[in-house]
PDB file of C-alpha atoms in Angstrom:
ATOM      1  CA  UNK A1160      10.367 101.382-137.569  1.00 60.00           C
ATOM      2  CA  UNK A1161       9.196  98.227-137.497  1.00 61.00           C
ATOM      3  CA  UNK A1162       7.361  96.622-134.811  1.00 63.00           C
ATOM      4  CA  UNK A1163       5.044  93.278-134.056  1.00 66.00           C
ATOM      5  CA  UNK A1164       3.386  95.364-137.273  1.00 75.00           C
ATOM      6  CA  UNK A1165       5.623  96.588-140.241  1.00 78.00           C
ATOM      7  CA  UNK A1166       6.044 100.029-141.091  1.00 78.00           C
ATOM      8  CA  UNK A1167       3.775 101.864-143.277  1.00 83.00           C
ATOM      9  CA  UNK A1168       7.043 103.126-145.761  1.00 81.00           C
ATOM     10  CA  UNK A1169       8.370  98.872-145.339  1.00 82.00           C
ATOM     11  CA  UNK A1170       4.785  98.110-146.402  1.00 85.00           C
ATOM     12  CA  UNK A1171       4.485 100.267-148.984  1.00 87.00           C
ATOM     13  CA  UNK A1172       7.800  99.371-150.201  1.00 85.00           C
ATOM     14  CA  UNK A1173       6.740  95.378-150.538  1.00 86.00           C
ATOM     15  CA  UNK A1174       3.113  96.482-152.296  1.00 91.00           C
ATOM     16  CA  UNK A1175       4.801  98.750-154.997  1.00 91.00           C
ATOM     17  CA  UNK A1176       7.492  96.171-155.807  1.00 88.00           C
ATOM     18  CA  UNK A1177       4.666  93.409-156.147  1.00 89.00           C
ATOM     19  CA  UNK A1178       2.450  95.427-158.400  1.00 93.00           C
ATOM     20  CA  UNK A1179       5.819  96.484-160.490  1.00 91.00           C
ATOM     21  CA  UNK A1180       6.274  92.211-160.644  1.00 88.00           C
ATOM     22  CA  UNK A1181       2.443  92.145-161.248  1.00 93.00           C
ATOM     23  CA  UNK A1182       1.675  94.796-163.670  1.00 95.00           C
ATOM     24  CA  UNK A1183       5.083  94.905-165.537  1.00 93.00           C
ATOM     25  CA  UNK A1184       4.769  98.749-164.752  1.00 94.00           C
ATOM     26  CA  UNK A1185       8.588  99.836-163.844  1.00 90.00           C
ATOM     27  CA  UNK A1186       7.344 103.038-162.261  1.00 94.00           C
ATOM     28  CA  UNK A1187       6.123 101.062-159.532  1.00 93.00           C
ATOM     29  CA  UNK A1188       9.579  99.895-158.590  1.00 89.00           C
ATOM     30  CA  UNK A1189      10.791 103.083-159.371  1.00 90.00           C
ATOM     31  CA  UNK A1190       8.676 104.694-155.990  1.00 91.00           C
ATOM     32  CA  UNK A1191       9.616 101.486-154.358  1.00 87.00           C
ATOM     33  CA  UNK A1192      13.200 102.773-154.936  1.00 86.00           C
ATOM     34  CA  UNK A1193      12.725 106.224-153.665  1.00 87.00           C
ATOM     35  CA  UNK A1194      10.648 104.896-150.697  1.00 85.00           C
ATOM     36  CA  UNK A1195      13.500 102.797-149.350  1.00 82.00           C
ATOM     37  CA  UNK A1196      16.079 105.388-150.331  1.00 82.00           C
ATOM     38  CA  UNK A1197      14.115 107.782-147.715  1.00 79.00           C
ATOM     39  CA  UNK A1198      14.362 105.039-145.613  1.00 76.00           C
ATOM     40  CA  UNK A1199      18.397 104.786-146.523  1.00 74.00           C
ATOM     41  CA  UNK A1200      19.705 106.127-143.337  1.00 75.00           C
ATOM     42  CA  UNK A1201      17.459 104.396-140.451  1.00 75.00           C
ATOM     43  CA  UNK A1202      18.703 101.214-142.479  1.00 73.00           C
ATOM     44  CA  UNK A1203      22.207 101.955-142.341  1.00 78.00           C
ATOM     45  CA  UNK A1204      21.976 103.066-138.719  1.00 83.00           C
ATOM     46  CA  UNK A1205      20.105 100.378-137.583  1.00 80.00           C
ATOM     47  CA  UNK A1206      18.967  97.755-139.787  1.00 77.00           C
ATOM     48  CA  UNK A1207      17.273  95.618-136.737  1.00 78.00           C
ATOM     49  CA  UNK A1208      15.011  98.159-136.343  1.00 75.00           C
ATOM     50  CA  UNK A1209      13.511  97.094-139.854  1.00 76.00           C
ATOM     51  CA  UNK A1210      13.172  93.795-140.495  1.00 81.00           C
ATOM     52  CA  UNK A1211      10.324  93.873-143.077  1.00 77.00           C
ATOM     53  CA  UNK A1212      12.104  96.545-145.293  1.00 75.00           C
ATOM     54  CA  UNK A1213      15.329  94.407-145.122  1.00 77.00           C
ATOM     55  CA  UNK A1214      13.216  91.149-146.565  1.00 80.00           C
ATOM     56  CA  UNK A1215      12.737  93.071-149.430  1.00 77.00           C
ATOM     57  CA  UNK A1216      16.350  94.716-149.985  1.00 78.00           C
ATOM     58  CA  UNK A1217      17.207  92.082-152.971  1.00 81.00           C
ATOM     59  CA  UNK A1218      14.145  93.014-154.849  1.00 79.00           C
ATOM     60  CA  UNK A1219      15.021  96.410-154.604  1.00 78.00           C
ATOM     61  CA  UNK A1220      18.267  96.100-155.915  1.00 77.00           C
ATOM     62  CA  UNK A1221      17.104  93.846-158.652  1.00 80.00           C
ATOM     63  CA  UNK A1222      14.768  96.988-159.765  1.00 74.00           C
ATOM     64  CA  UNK A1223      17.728  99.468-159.127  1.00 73.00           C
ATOM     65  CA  UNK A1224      19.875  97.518-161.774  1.00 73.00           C
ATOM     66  CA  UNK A1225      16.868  97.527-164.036  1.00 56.00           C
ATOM     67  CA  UNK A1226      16.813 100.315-166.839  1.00 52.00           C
ATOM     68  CA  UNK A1227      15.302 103.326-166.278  1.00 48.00           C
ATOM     69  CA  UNK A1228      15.993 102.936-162.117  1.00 44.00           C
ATOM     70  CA  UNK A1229      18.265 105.518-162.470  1.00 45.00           C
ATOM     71  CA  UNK A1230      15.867 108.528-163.650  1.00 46.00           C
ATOM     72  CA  UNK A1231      14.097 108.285-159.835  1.00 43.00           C
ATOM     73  CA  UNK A1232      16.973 109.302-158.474  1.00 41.00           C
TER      74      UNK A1232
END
């Protein structure tokens, strides 16, 4: 969870997207994905307890959508 520091998974989360944006590599996002679907049910149960994962939900939906998401899963 989430504290005055982020999480280590929320952090990784945020670094793999960026290098995915940075690099143009799509396997980044694709761990991104899998990270925050580990994640999936402390989200659901209680989102407050991570706020730094949540900030990067939309990006990880925009990489979900994107082809080739779907082989991660």
């Amino acid at each position: 969870t989430d504290n005055v520091l982020p999480s280590p998974n929320a952090m990784a989360v945020g670094n793999l997207l960026k290098l995915s944006r940075l690099t143009g590599d799509k396997g980044y996002g694709e761990k991104a994905i899998r990270t925050a679907m580990w994640q999936d049910g402390m989200l659901r149960d209680r989102p407050e307890s991570m706020p730094y994962a949540l900030i990067h939900w939309p990006l990880l939906m925009v990489q979900a959508g994107s082809p080739g998401a779907g082989k991660s899963r």
